[in-house]
């Protein structure tokens, strides 16, 4: 399902990753992060897909909201565990969405 975002401008955080074969709590932590991010001030929604690589795009009201999410103590722990156990590599990109449009049948 696609995120319902407001009229631009807003921000997108693009998280691309390659996973290790280690599960070791990944699914549980991912579910916890999804619940937690949904109540963060400034969070607008997300879209995610995984096949060979995973791509999650989260949408935010402003840069301050993104900064606050990065500094969330539970999110810090999740990132540390990701580096130690769950990801071979990842890249984070932050972009300002200046315009968007859509199509729907």
mmCIF file of N, CA and C in Angstrom, residues 23-84:
data_model
loop_
_atom_site.group_PDB
_atom_site.id
_atom_site.type_symbol
_atom_site.label_atom_id
_atom_site.label_comp_id
_atom_site.label_asym_id
_atom_site.label_seq_id
_atom_site.Cartn_x
_atom_site.Cartn_y
_atom_site.Cartn_z
ATOM 1 N N UNK A 23 18.346 -14.028 11.449
ATOM 2 C CA UNK A 23 17.039 -13.512 11.870
ATOM 3 C C UNK A 23 17.194 -12.884 13.246
ATOM 4 N N UNK A 24 17.536 -13.663 14.248
ATOM 5 C CA UNK A 24 17.881 -13.237 15.603
ATOM 6 C C UNK A 24 17.139 -11.986 16.087
ATOM 7 N N UNK A 25 15.802 -12.018 15.992
ATOM 8 C CA UNK A 25 15.005 -10.914 16.507
ATOM 9 C C UNK A 25 14.686 -9.818 15.518
ATOM 10 N N UNK A 26 15.116 -9.961 14.259
ATOM 11 C CA UNK A 26 14.896 -8.910 13.271
ATOM 12 C C UNK A 26 13.412 -8.606 13.070
ATOM 13 N N UNK A 27 12.602 -9.637 12.857
ATOM 14 C CA UNK A 27 11.178 -9.425 12.580
ATOM 15 C C UNK A 27 10.479 -8.720 13.733
ATOM 16 N N UNK A 28 10.823 -9.117 14.948
ATOM 17 C CA UNK A 28 10.223 -8.493 16.129
ATOM 18 C C UNK A 28 10.624 -7.023 16.225
ATOM 19 N N UNK A 29 11.909 -6.743 16.028
ATOM 20 C CA UNK A 29 12.388 -5.360 16.104
ATOM 21 C C UNK A 29 11.758 -4.519 14.989
ATOM 22 N N UNK A 30 11.652 -5.088 13.787
ATOM 23 C CA UNK A 30 11.036 -4.344 12.679
ATOM 24 C C UNK A 30 9.589 -3.989 13.010
ATOM 25 N N UNK A 31 8.857 -4.923 13.585
ATOM 26 C CA UNK A 31 7.461 -4.662 13.970
ATOM 27 C C UNK A 31 7.388 -3.592 15.058
ATOM 28 N N UNK A 32 8.306 -3.650 16.012
ATOM 29 C CA UNK A 32 8.338 -2.638 17.076
ATOM 30 C C UNK A 32 8.654 -1.252 16.508
ATOM 31 N N UNK A 33 9.607 -1.186 15.570
ATOM 32 C CA UNK A 33 9.968 0.099 14.967
ATOM 33 C C UNK A 33 8.798 0.655 14.160
ATOM 34 N N UNK A 34 8.054 -0.215 13.474
ATOM 35 C CA UNK A 34 6.907 0.248 12.701
ATOM 36 C C UNK A 34 5.854 0.873 13.611
ATOM 37 N N UNK A 35 5.568 0.238 14.736
ATOM 38 C CA UNK A 35 4.605 0.796 15.695
ATOM 39 C C UNK A 35 5.109 2.118 16.274
ATOM 40 N N UNK A 36 6.396 2.156 16.614
ATOM 41 C CA UNK A 36 6.962 3.343 17.243
ATOM 42 C C UNK A 36 7.010 4.532 16.283
ATOM 43 N N UNK A 37 7.419 4.290 15.049
ATOM 44 C CA UNK A 37 7.553 5.406 14.102
ATOM 45 C C UNK A 37 6.192 6.023 13.786
ATOM 46 N N UNK A 38 5.151 5.215 13.808
ATOM 47 C CA UNK A 38 3.825 5.726 13.465
ATOM 48 C C UNK A 38 3.305 6.771 14.449
ATOM 49 N N UNK A 39 3.855 6.819 15.646
ATOM 50 C CA UNK A 39 3.417 7.815 16.635
ATOM 51 C C UNK A 39 4.422 8.959 16.795
ATOM 52 N N UNK A 40 5.440 8.983 15.955
ATOM 53 C CA UNK A 40 6.433 10.048 16.030
ATOM 54 C C UNK A 40 5.868 11.332 15.433
ATOM 55 N N UNK A 41 6.018 12.464 16.135
ATOM 56 C CA UNK A 41 5.583 13.745 15.562
ATOM 57 C C UNK A 41 6.288 14.000 14.231
ATOM 58 N N UNK A 42 5.527 14.382 13.248
ATOM 59 C CA UNK A 42 6.081 14.697 11.935
ATOM 60 C C UNK A 42 6.147 13.528 10.976
ATOM 61 N N UNK A 43 5.870 12.304 11.441
ATOM 62 C CA UNK A 43 5.887 11.131 10.564
ATOM 63 C C UNK A 43 4.630 11.142 9.708
ATOM 64 N N UNK A 44 4.796 10.908 8.400
ATOM 65 C CA UNK A 44 3.673 10.970 7.467
ATOM 66 C C UNK A 44 3.281 9.614 6.894
ATOM 67 N N UNK A 45 4.195 8.642 6.907
ATOM 68 C CA UNK A 45 3.905 7.322 6.347
ATOM 69 C C UNK A 45 5.163 6.698 5.781
ATOM 70 N N UNK A 46 5.022 5.463 5.277
ATOM 71 C CA UNK A 46 6.169 4.796 4.661
ATOM 72 C C UNK A 46 5.702 3.785 3.628
ATOM 73 N N UNK A 47 6.646 3.394 2.777
ATOM 74 C CA UNK A 47 6.464 2.336 1.789
ATOM 75 C C UNK A 47 7.713 1.475 1.830
ATOM 76 N N UNK A 48 7.538 0.156 1.669
ATOM 77 C CA UNK A 48 8.673 -0.741 1.806
ATOM 78 C C UNK A 48 8.551 -1.913 0.842
ATOM 79 N N UNK A 49 9.683 -2.367 0.328
ATOM 80 C CA UNK A 49 9.732 -3.538 -0.549
ATOM 81 C C UNK A 49 11.056 -4.255 -0.307
ATOM 82 N N UNK A 50 11.035 -5.578 -0.441
ATOM 83 C CA UNK A 50 12.259 -6.352 -0.270
ATOM 84 C C UNK A 50 12.248 -7.519 -1.236
ATOM 85 N N UNK A 51 13.327 -7.635 -1.994
ATOM 86 C CA UNK A 51 13.591 -8.833 -2.773
ATOM 87 C C UNK A 51 15.070 -9.117 -2.576
ATOM 88 N N UNK A 52 15.916 -8.748 -3.517
ATOM 89 C CA UNK A 52 17.356 -8.906 -3.306
ATOM 90 C C UNK A 52 17.901 -7.825 -2.378
ATOM 91 N N UNK A 53 17.361 -6.628 -2.526
ATOM 92 C CA UNK A 53 17.682 -5.548 -1.604
ATOM 93 C C UNK A 53 16.378 -5.039 -1.012
ATOM 94 N N UNK A 54 16.465 -4.426 0.137
ATOM 95 C CA UNK A 54 15.299 -3.825 0.753
ATOM 96 C C UNK A 54 15.337 -2.326 0.569
ATOM 97 N N UNK A 55 14.186 -1.757 0.302
ATOM 98 C CA UNK A 55 14.078 -0.309 0.197
ATOM 99 C C UNK A 55 12.856 0.121 1.002
ATOM 100 N N UNK A 56 13.095 0.980 1.968
ATOM 101 C CA UNK A 56 12.009 1.575 2.735
ATOM 102 C C UNK A 56 12.123 3.084 2.594
ATOM 103 N N UNK A 57 11.022 3.698 2.209
ATOM 104 C CA UNK A 57 10.978 5.145 2.097
ATOM 105 C C UNK A 57 9.989 5.640 3.145
ATOM 106 N N UNK A 58 10.476 6.438 4.073
ATOM 107 C CA UNK A 58 9.592 7.049 5.062
ATOM 108 C C UNK A 58 9.453 8.529 4.729
ATOM 109 N N UNK A 59 8.281 9.063 5.026
ATOM 110 C CA UNK A 59 7.962 10.444 4.683
ATOM 111 C C UNK A 59 7.774 11.247 5.964
ATOM 112 N N UNK A 60 8.287 12.473 5.938
ATOM 113 C CA UNK A 60 8.342 13.310 7.135
ATOM 114 C C UNK A 60 7.962 14.742 6.815
ATOM 115 N N UNK A 61 7.394 15.392 7.805
ATOM 116 C CA UNK A 61 6.975 16.791 7.702
ATOM 117 C C UNK A 61 8.167 17.720 7.497
ATOM 118 N N UNK A 62 9.262 17.477 8.254
ATOM 119 C CA UNK A 62 10.399 18.390 8.211
ATOM 120 C C UNK A 62 11.665 17.681 8.699
ATOM 121 N N UNK A 63 12.781 18.372 8.555
ATOM 122 C CA UNK A 63 14.078 17.813 8.953
ATOM 123 C C UNK A 63 14.161 17.601 10.458
ATOM 124 N N UNK A 64 13.528 18.462 11.233
ATOM 125 C CA UNK A 64 13.534 18.320 12.688
ATOM 126 C C UNK A 64 12.891 16.990 13.108
ATOM 127 N N UNK A 65 11.809 16.613 12.459
ATOM 128 C CA UNK A 65 11.144 15.338 12.757
ATOM 129 C C UNK A 65 12.061 14.160 12.443
ATOM 130 N N UNK A 66 12.792 14.239 11.342
ATOM 131 C CA UNK A 66 13.742 13.183 10.968
ATOM 132 C C UNK A 66 14.843 13.084 12.015
ATOM 133 N N UNK A 67 15.360 14.227 12.436
ATOM 134 C CA UNK A 67 16.411 14.264 13.466
ATOM 135 C C UNK A 67 15.914 13.639 14.770
ATOM 136 N N UNK A 68 14.703 13.980 15.155
ATOM 137 C CA UNK A 68 14.150 13.435 16.393
ATOM 138 C C UNK A 68 13.979 11.922 16.314
ATOM 139 N N UNK A 69 13.583 11.404 15.164
ATOM 140 C CA UNK A 69 13.457 9.951 14.996
ATOM 141 C C UNK A 69 14.838 9.293 15.083
ATOM 142 N N UNK A 70 15.828 9.895 14.468
ATOM 143 C CA UNK A 70 17.182 9.337 14.522
ATOM 144 C C UNK A 70 17.693 9.283 15.959
ATOM 145 N N UNK A 71 17.283 10.236 16.793
ATOM 146 C CA UNK A 71 17.745 10.299 18.182
ATOM 147 C C UNK A 71 16.853 9.517 19.150
ATOM 148 N N UNK A 72 15.791 8.881 18.663
ATOM 149 C CA UNK A 72 14.915 8.086 19.524
ATOM 150 C C UNK A 72 15.716 6.917 20.103
ATOM 151 N N UNK A 73 15.722 6.729 21.426
ATOM 152 C CA UNK A 73 16.541 5.685 22.049
ATOM 153 C C UNK A 73 16.282 4.270 21.518
ATOM 154 N N UNK A 74 15.032 3.909 21.290
ATOM 155 C CA UNK A 74 14.732 2.573 20.756
ATOM 156 C C UNK A 74 15.230 2.431 19.321
ATOM 157 N N UNK A 75 15.146 3.498 18.550
ATOM 158 C CA UNK A 75 15.631 3.472 17.174
ATOM 159 C C UNK A 75 17.159 3.374 17.139
ATOM 160 N N UNK A 76 17.816 4.005 18.091
ATOM 161 C CA UNK A 76 19.280 3.892 18.193
ATOM 162 C C UNK A 76 19.681 2.446 18.431
ATOM 163 N N UNK A 77 18.983 1.764 19.331
ATOM 164 C CA UNK A 77 19.271 0.349 19.611
ATOM 165 C C UNK A 77 19.033 -0.498 18.367
ATOM 166 N N UNK A 78 17.938 -0.243 17.658
ATOM 167 C CA UNK A 78 17.643 -0.992 16.432
ATOM 168 C C UNK A 78 18.749 -0.796 15.401
ATOM 169 N N UNK A 79 19.225 0.431 15.238
ATOM 170 C CA UNK A 79 20.316 0.690 14.283
ATOM 171 C C UNK A 79 21.589 -0.041 14.682
ATOM 172 N N UNK A 80 21.912 -0.021 15.977
ATOM 173 C CA UNK A 80 23.116 -0.722 16.442
ATOM 174 C C UNK A 80 23.006 -2.222 16.169
ATOM 175 N N UNK A 81 21.834 -2.808 16.462
ATOM 176 C CA UNK A 81 21.636 -4.228 16.185
ATOM 177 C C UNK A 81 21.697 -4.510 14.692
ATOM 178 N N UNK A 82 21.192 -3.587 13.891
ATOM 179 C CA UNK A 82 21.270 -3.735 12.443
ATOM 180 C C UNK A 82 22.706 -3.822 11.961
ATOM 181 N N UNK A 83 23.552 -2.963 12.482
ATOM 182 C CA UNK A 83 24.974 -2.989 12.096
ATOM 183 C C UNK A 83 25.661 -4.267 12.572
ATOM 184 N N UNK A 84 25.308 -4.716 13.770
ATOM 185 C CA UNK A 84 25.950 -5.902 14.347
ATOM 186 C C UNK A 84 25.469 -7.214 13.743
#
